[in-house]
Coordinates of C-alpha atoms in Angstrom, one line a residue:
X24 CA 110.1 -122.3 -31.6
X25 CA 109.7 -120.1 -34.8
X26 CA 106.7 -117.6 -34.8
X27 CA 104.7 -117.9 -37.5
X28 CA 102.1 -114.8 -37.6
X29 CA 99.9 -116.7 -39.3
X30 CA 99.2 -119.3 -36.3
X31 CA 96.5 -118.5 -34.0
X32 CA 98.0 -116.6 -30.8
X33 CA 96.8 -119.3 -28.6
X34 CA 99.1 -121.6 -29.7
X35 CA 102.0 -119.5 -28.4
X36 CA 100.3 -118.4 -25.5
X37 CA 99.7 -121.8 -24.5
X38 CA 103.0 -123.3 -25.2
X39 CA 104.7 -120.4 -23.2
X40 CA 101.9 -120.8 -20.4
X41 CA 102.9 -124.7 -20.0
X42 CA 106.7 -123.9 -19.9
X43 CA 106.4 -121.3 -17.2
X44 CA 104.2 -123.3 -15.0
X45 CA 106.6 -126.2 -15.5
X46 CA 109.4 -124.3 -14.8
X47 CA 107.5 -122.7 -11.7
X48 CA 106.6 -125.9 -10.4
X49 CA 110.6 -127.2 -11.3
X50 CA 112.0 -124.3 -8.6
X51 CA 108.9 -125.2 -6.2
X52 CA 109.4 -129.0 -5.5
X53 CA 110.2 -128.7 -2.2
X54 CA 106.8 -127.2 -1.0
X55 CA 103.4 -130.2 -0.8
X56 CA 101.9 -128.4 -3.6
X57 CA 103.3 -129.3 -7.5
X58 CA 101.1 -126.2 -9.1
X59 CA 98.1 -123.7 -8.4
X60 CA 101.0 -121.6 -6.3
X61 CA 99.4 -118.4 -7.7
X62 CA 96.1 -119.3 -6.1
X63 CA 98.3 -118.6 -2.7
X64 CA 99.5 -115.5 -3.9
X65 CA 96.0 -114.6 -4.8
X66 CA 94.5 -115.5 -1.2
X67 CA 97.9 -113.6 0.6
X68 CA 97.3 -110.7 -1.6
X69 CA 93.9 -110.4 -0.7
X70 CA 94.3 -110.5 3.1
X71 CA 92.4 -109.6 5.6
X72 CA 89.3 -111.2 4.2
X73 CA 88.8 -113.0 0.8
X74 CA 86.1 -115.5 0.0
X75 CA 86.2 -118.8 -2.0
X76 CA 83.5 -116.9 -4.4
X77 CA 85.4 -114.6 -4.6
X78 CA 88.8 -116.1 -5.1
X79 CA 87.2 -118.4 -8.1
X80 CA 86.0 -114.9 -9.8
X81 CA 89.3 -113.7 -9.3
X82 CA 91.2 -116.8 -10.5
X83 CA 88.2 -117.1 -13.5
X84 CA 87.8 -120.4 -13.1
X85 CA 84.4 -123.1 -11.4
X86 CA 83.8 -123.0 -7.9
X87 CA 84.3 -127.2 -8.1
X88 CA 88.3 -126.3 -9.3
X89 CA 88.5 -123.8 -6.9
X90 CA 87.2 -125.5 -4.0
X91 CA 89.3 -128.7 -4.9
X92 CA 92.2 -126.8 -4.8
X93 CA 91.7 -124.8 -1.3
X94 CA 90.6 -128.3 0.1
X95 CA 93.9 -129.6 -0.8
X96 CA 95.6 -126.4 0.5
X97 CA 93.2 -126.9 4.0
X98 CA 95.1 -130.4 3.8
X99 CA 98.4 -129.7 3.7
X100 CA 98.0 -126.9 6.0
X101 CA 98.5 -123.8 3.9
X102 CA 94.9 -122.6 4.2
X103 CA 92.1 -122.3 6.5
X104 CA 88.3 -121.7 5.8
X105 CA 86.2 -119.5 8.5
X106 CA 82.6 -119.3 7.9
X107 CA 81.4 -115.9 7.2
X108 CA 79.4 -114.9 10.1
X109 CA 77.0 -112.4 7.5
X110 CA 76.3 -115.0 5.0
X111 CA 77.0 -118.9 6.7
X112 CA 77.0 -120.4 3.0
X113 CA 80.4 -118.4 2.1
X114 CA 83.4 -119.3 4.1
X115 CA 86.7 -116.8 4.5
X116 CA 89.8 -117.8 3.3
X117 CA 93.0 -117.2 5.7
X118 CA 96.3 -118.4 5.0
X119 CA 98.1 -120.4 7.7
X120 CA 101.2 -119.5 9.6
X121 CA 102.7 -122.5 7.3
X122 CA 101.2 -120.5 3.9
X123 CA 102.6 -117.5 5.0
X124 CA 105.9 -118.6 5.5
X125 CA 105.8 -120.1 1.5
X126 CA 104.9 -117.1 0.0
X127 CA 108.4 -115.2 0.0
X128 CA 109.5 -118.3 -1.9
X129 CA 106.7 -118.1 -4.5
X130 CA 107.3 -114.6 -5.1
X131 CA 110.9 -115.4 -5.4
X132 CA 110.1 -118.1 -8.2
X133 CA 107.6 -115.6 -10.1
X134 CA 110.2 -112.9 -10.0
X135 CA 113.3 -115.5 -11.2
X136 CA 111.0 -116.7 -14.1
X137 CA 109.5 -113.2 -15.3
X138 CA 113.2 -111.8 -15.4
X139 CA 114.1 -115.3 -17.2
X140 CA 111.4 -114.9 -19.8
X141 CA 112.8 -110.9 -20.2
X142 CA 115.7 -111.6 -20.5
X143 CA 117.4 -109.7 -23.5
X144 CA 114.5 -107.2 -23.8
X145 CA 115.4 -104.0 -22.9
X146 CA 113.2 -101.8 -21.2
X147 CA 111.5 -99.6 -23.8
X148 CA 110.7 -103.1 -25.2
X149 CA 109.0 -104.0 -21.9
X150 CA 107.0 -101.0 -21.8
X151 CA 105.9 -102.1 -25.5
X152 CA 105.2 -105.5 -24.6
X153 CA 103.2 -105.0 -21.3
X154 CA 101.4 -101.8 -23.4
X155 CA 100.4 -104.4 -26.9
X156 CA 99.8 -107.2 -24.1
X157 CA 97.4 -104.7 -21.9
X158 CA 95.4 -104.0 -25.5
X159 CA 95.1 -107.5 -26.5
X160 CA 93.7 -108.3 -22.6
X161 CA 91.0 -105.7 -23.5
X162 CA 90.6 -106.7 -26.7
X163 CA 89.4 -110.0 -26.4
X164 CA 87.9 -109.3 -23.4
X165 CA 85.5 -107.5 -25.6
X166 CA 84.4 -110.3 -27.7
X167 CA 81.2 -112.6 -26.9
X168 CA 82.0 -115.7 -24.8
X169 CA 80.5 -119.0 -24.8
X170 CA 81.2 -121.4 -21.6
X171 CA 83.7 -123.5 -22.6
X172 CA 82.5 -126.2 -19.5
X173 CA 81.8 -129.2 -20.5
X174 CA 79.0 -131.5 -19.1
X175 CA 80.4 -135.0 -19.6
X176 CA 77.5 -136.8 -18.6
X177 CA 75.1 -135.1 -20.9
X178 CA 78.1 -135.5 -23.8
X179 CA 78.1 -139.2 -22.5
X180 CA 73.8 -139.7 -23.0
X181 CA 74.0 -137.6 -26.2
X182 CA 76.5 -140.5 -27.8
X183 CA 74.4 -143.2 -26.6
X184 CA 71.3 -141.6 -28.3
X185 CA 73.3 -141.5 -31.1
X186 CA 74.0 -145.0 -31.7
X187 CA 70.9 -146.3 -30.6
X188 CA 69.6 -144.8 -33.8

């Protein structure tokens, strides 16, 4: 792919996100899960005690993703959900004996992918690229948000409004 400094970043930042998590999920076939492997990671690295609340802040994304996902992890057995005994409406989030014994293996795929994706770049280029990527993180990170969620039912009523005029 040529880079063409005139293109919005996002296009290359997408396009590189969407080959890495295909590639991730490629060397992670075996396991019942075919993606969200860093939401394990997150959960493992955040041991003793980490809450679903928590885990979507973390993650930044809904608490309907998140908690679709951890249900799917509580059905294959990777997770488990505790209530918390301080505040009942917030449950804990533990990995399994079974999620434990993935996480080597996800670590493993991370690693093989990140020195795939450096490969080539020596290391004073590295400590450029993690620097420019650190200040473009803080950089947008600056700039006013809007919520990009979408309420399909209210886009659904606004169409029908629409014709009926």
């Amino acid at each position: 792919m040529k880079i063409d400094p005139n293109q919005p970043l996002a296009i290359y930042f997408a396009y590189l996100t969407k080959q890495y998590i295909g590639a991730v999920s490629k060397k992670l076939k075996n396991l019942e899960i075919d993606r969200y492997y860093y939401t394990l990671l997150t959960i493992h690295d955040h041991q003793p005690e980490i809450t679903q609340q928590q885990l979507a802040d973390k993650l930044q994304t809904d608490k309907v993703t998140t908690f679709r996902v951890v249900d799917h992890f509580c059905k294959v057995g990777y997770v488990r959900r505790e209530v918390n005994p301080e505040d009942r409406r917030s449950m804990y989030l533990y990995l399994t004996p079974k999620g434990m014994k993935v996480i080597p293996e996800i670590k493993k795929a991370y690693t093989a992918l990140n020195n795939i994706c450096l490969e080539g770049i020596d290391e004073s280029e590295r400590e450029i690229f993690f620097k420019v990527l650190g200040k473009m993180i803080e950089n947008i990170e600056r700039e006013p948000k809007v919520s990009i969620k979408i309420n399909y039912k209210q886009e659904k009523t606004r169409k029908k409004l629409d014709y009926a005029r």
